[in-house]
CSV table of C-alpha atoms in Angstrom, one decimal:
chain,number,residue,atom,x,y,z
A,1,MET,CA,-47.9,22.7,43.0
A,2,THR,CA,-48.7,20.9,39.8
A,3,GLU,CA,-46.0,19.9,37.3
A,4,PRO,CA,-45.8,22.3,34.3
A,5,LEU,CA,-46.9,21.1,30.9
A,6,LEU,CA,-43.6,20.3,29.4
A,7,ARG,CA,-44.6,18.4,26.2
A,8,GLN,CA,-47.7,19.5,24.5
A,9,ILE,CA,-48.8,19.5,20.9
A,10,ARG,CA,-50.0,22.9,19.9
A,11,ALA,CA,-51.2,23.5,16.4
A,12,ALA,CA,-53.6,25.4,14.2
A,13,HIS,CA,-56.4,22.9,14.0
A,14,ASP,CA,-60.1,22.4,13.7
A,15,GLU,CA,-62.5,19.4,13.7
A,16,HIS,CA,-61.2,18.1,10.3
A,17,GLY,CA,-57.5,18.7,10.3
A,18,LEU,CA,-54.4,20.5,11.4
A,19,THR,CA,-51.5,22.4,9.9
A,20,VAL,CA,-47.9,21.2,9.9
A,21,TYR,CA,-44.9,22.9,8.4
A,22,GLN,CA,-42.1,21.9,6.2
A,23,ALA,CA,-39.3,23.8,4.4
A,24,TYR,CA,-37.8,22.7,1.0
A,25,PRO,CA,-35.8,24.0,-1.9
A,26,ALA,CA,-37.9,25.7,-4.7
A,27,PRO,CA,-38.1,22.7,-7.1
A,28,ILE,CA,-39.7,20.4,-4.4
A,29,ALA,CA,-42.0,23.2,-3.1
A,30,GLU,CA,-43.2,24.3,-6.6
A,31,ALA,CA,-44.0,20.7,-7.7
A,32,ALA,CA,-45.9,20.1,-4.5
A,33,LEU,CA,-47.9,23.3,-4.8
A,34,ALA,CA,-48.8,22.5,-8.4
A,35,ALA,CA,-49.9,18.9,-7.5
A,36,GLY,CA,-51.5,19.5,-4.2
A,37,THR,CA,-49.3,16.9,-2.6
A,38,PHE,CA,-45.6,15.9,-2.7
A,39,VAL,CA,-44.3,14.5,-6.1
A,40,PRO,CA,-40.8,14.2,-7.5
A,41,PRO,CA,-38.3,15.6,-7.0
A,42,PHE,CA,-39.6,14.9,-3.4
A,43,LYS,CA,-38.2,11.5,-2.5
A,44,ARG,CA,-40.5,9.1,-0.6
A,45,GLU,CA,-37.7,6.9,0.4
A,46,ARG,CA,-36.2,9.6,2.7
A,47,MET,CA,-37.6,10.4,6.2
A,48,THR,CA,-39.6,13.6,6.1
A,49,TRP,CA,-40.2,15.7,9.2
A,50,ILE,CA,-43.4,17.5,9.9
A,51,LYS,CA,-43.8,20.2,12.6
A,52,PRO,CA,-47.1,21.7,13.9
A,53,SER,CA,-45.2,24.7,15.3
A,54,PHE,CA,-44.6,27.5,12.9
A,55,ARG,CA,-42.1,29.1,15.2
A,56,TRP,CA,-40.1,25.9,15.5
A,57,MET,CA,-40.1,25.7,11.7
A,58,MET,CA,-38.8,29.3,11.6
A,59,TYR,CA,-36.0,28.3,14.1
A,60,ARG,CA,-35.1,25.3,12.0
A,61,SER,CA,-35.2,27.0,8.6
A,62,GLY,CA,-33.7,30.4,9.7
A,63,TRP,CA,-37.0,32.1,8.7
A,64,GLY,CA,-36.9,30.4,5.3
A,65,VAL,CA,-33.4,31.5,4.3
A,66,LYS,CA,-31.2,28.5,5.1
A,67,ALA,CA,-29.9,26.6,2.0
A,68,GLY,CA,-32.4,23.9,0.9
A,69,GLN,CA,-35.1,25.4,3.1
A,70,GLU,CA,-35.9,28.6,1.2
A,71,ARG,CA,-39.6,27.8,0.7
A,72,VAL,CA,-41.8,27.3,3.7
A,73,LEU,CA,-45.0,25.2,3.2
A,74,ALA,CA,-48.1,25.0,5.4
A,75,VAL,CA,-49.5,21.5,4.9
A,76,ARG,CA,-53.0,20.8,6.1
A,77,ILE,CA,-53.5,17.2,7.0
A,78,SER,CA,-56.4,15.1,8.3
A,79,ARG,CA,-56.7,14.5,12.0
A,80,GLU,CA,-57.1,10.8,11.2
A,81,GLY,CA,-53.8,10.7,9.4
A,82,PHE,CA,-52.1,12.7,12.1
A,83,GLU,CA,-53.4,10.4,14.8
A,84,TRP,CA,-52.4,7.3,12.8
A,85,ALA,CA,-48.9,8.6,12.8
A,86,LEU,CA,-48.8,9.1,16.5
A,87,ALA,CA,-50.3,5.6,17.1
A,88,HIS,CA,-47.5,4.0,15.0
A,89,SER,CA,-44.7,6.1,16.4
A,90,CYS,CA,-41.6,5.5,18.5
A,91,LEU,CA,-39.6,8.0,20.5
A,92,SER,CA,-36.4,8.9,18.7
A,93,HIS,CA,-34.4,8.5,21.9
A,94,TYR,CA,-34.4,5.8,24.6
A,95,ASP,CA,-36.4,6.8,27.7
A,96,ARG,CA,-36.0,4.5,30.7
A,97,ASP,CA,-39.4,5.7,32.0
A,98,VAL,CA,-41.1,4.5,28.8
A,99,HIS,CA,-39.1,1.5,27.6
A,100,SER,CA,-38.3,-1.7,29.5
A,101,SER,CA,-34.8,-1.7,28.1
A,102,ALA,CA,-32.6,-0.1,25.5
A,103,ALA,CA,-32.9,-3.3,23.5
A,104,ALA,CA,-36.7,-3.1,23.6
A,105,TRP,CA,-36.6,0.5,22.4
A,106,LYS,CA,-34.3,-0.4,19.5
A,107,GLU,CA,-36.7,-3.2,18.5
A,108,GLU,CA,-39.7,-0.8,18.6
A,109,LEU,CA,-37.7,1.8,16.7
A,110,ALA,CA,-36.9,-0.6,13.9
A,111,ALA,CA,-40.5,-1.6,13.6
A,112,SER,CA,-42.1,1.9,13.7
A,113,PRO,CA,-42.5,4.0,10.5
A,114,VAL,CA,-42.8,7.2,12.6
A,115,ARG,CA,-40.3,9.0,15.0
A,116,ILE,CA,-41.3,11.4,17.7
A,117,GLN,CA,-38.9,14.1,19.0
A,118,TRP,CA,-39.5,16.8,21.5
A,119,ASP,CA,-37.5,20.0,21.3
A,120,PRO,CA,-37.8,23.3,23.2
A,121,GLU,CA,-40.6,25.4,21.7
A,122,ARG,CA,-39.6,28.8,20.4
A,123,SER,CA,-41.1,32.3,20.9
A,124,THR,CA,-41.7,34.6,18.0
A,125,GLU,CA,-38.3,36.0,18.6
A,126,LEU,CA,-37.0,32.3,18.5
A,127,ALA,CA,-35.9,32.2,22.1
A,128,ALA,CA,-36.3,28.8,23.8
A,129,LEU,CA,-39.5,28.4,25.9
A,130,PRO,CA,-40.1,26.1,28.9
A,131,HIS,CA,-42.4,23.7,27.1
A,132,ARG,CA,-41.4,21.4,24.2
A,133,ALA,CA,-42.7,21.2,20.7
A,134,ILE,CA,-43.2,18.0,18.8
A,135,GLN,CA,-41.4,17.0,15.6
A,136,ILE,CA,-42.7,13.9,13.7
A,137,GLY,CA,-40.5,12.0,11.3
A,138,LEU,CA,-42.3,9.9,8.7
A,139,SER,CA,-40.7,7.0,6.8
A,140,GLY,CA,-41.8,4.1,4.7
A,141,GLU,CA,-45.6,3.4,5.0
A,142,ALA,CA,-46.1,6.7,6.9
A,143,VAL,CA,-44.6,8.7,4.0
A,144,ASP,CA,-46.9,7.0,1.5
A,145,ARG,CA,-50.0,7.6,3.6
A,146,TYR,CA,-49.0,11.2,4.1
A,147,VAL,CA,-48.5,11.9,0.4
A,148,ASP,CA,-51.4,9.8,-0.8
A,149,GLU,CA,-54.1,10.1,1.9
A,150,TRP,CA,-53.6,12.7,4.6
A,151,ILE,CA,-52.8,15.9,2.8
A,152,LEU,CA,-55.8,18.2,2.4
A,153,GLY,CA,-54.0,21.2,0.9
A,154,ILE,CA,-50.6,22.9,0.7
A,155,THR,CA,-50.0,26.7,1.0
A,156,ASP,CA,-46.8,28.6,0.4
A,157,VAL,CA,-46.1,30.7,3.5
A,158,THR,CA,-42.6,31.8,2.7
A,159,ALA,CA,-43.7,35.5,2.3
A,160,LEU,CA,-45.3,35.3,5.8
A,161,ALA,CA,-42.1,34.0,7.2
A,162,HIS,CA,-40.1,36.8,5.7
A,163,GLN,CA,-42.6,39.5,6.8
A,164,ALA,CA,-42.6,38.1,10.4
A,165,HIS,CA,-38.8,38.0,10.4
A,166,ALA,CA,-38.6,41.6,9.2
A,167,LEU,CA,-40.9,42.7,12.0
A,168,VAL,CA,-38.9,40.8,14.6
A,169,ARG,CA,-35.7,42.4,13.4
A,170,ALA,CA,-37.3,45.8,13.6
A,171,GLY,CA,-38.1,45.2,17.2
A,172,ARG,CA,-41.8,44.7,16.6
A,173,PRO,CA,-42.4,41.0,17.7
A,174,ALA,CA,-46.0,41.7,18.8
A,175,GLU,CA,-46.9,42.7,15.2
A,176,ALA,CA,-45.2,39.6,13.9
A,177,GLU,CA,-47.1,37.5,16.4
A,178,ALA,CA,-50.4,39.0,15.2
A,179,ARG,CA,-49.8,37.8,11.7
A,180,LEU,CA,-49.4,34.2,12.7
A,181,ALA,CA,-52.1,31.6,13.0
A,182,ALA,CA,-53.1,30.8,16.6
A,183,GLU,CA,-51.7,27.4,17.8
A,184,THR,CA,-53.7,25.9,20.6
A,185,PRO,CA,-53.4,22.6,22.4
A,186,TYR,CA,-54.4,19.6,20.2
A,187,PRO,CA,-56.9,17.3,22.0
A,188,LEU,CA,-55.0,14.0,22.2
A,189,PRO,CA,-56.8,10.8,23.1
A,190,ALA,CA,-55.2,9.5,26.4
A,191,ARG,CA,-53.7,6.4,24.7
A,192,LEU,CA,-51.8,8.6,22.2
A,193,ALA,CA,-50.6,11.0,24.8
A,194,ALA,CA,-49.2,8.2,26.7
A,195,ARG,CA,-47.5,6.7,23.7
A,196,ILE,CA,-45.7,9.9,22.7
A,197,THR,CA,-45.1,11.0,26.4
A,198,ALA,CA,-47.2,14.2,26.0
A,199,THR,CA,-47.9,15.8,29.4
A,200,GLY,CA,-50.7,18.1,28.4
């Protein structure tokens, strides 16, 4: 019996880019939509987390109704930028199977502008699934590259979040599912898969 795929990046993607999701208060979202990238009041000095999983974003933002996360944005970024982030990342937690010591992990963490975190993926009804979804935290140079180079477009998908939530609450999750973009396994180069401990 083969080991199940526990950590896999699944995203809406094509040969040029992929979609990640973020949720912000209205002032940040509206400024970003107008500019086509993130501008003040967005703060570059803060770590910003991007999520390829729409459902995990819905879990995190409460379907776009949590305070400070009322506007859900679909951010299309280049594959080159995404893979740069993975290549310059460090796991957010010490893993004895990956790091030679806790001290070595801390040293790598301090030097890396990108954090990788794996959390249980969510179904359309937001129940935990057996495999894990990736969250990617950008700081420093990574935020600058994200804002200035990687973003190909930003779309407001708040209405979609609310429509899907209404269908789920009405006991019609299959209809909600049908409205969402398909998220399929992202083809990771082997070296990047090893770096972020992806297993599929």
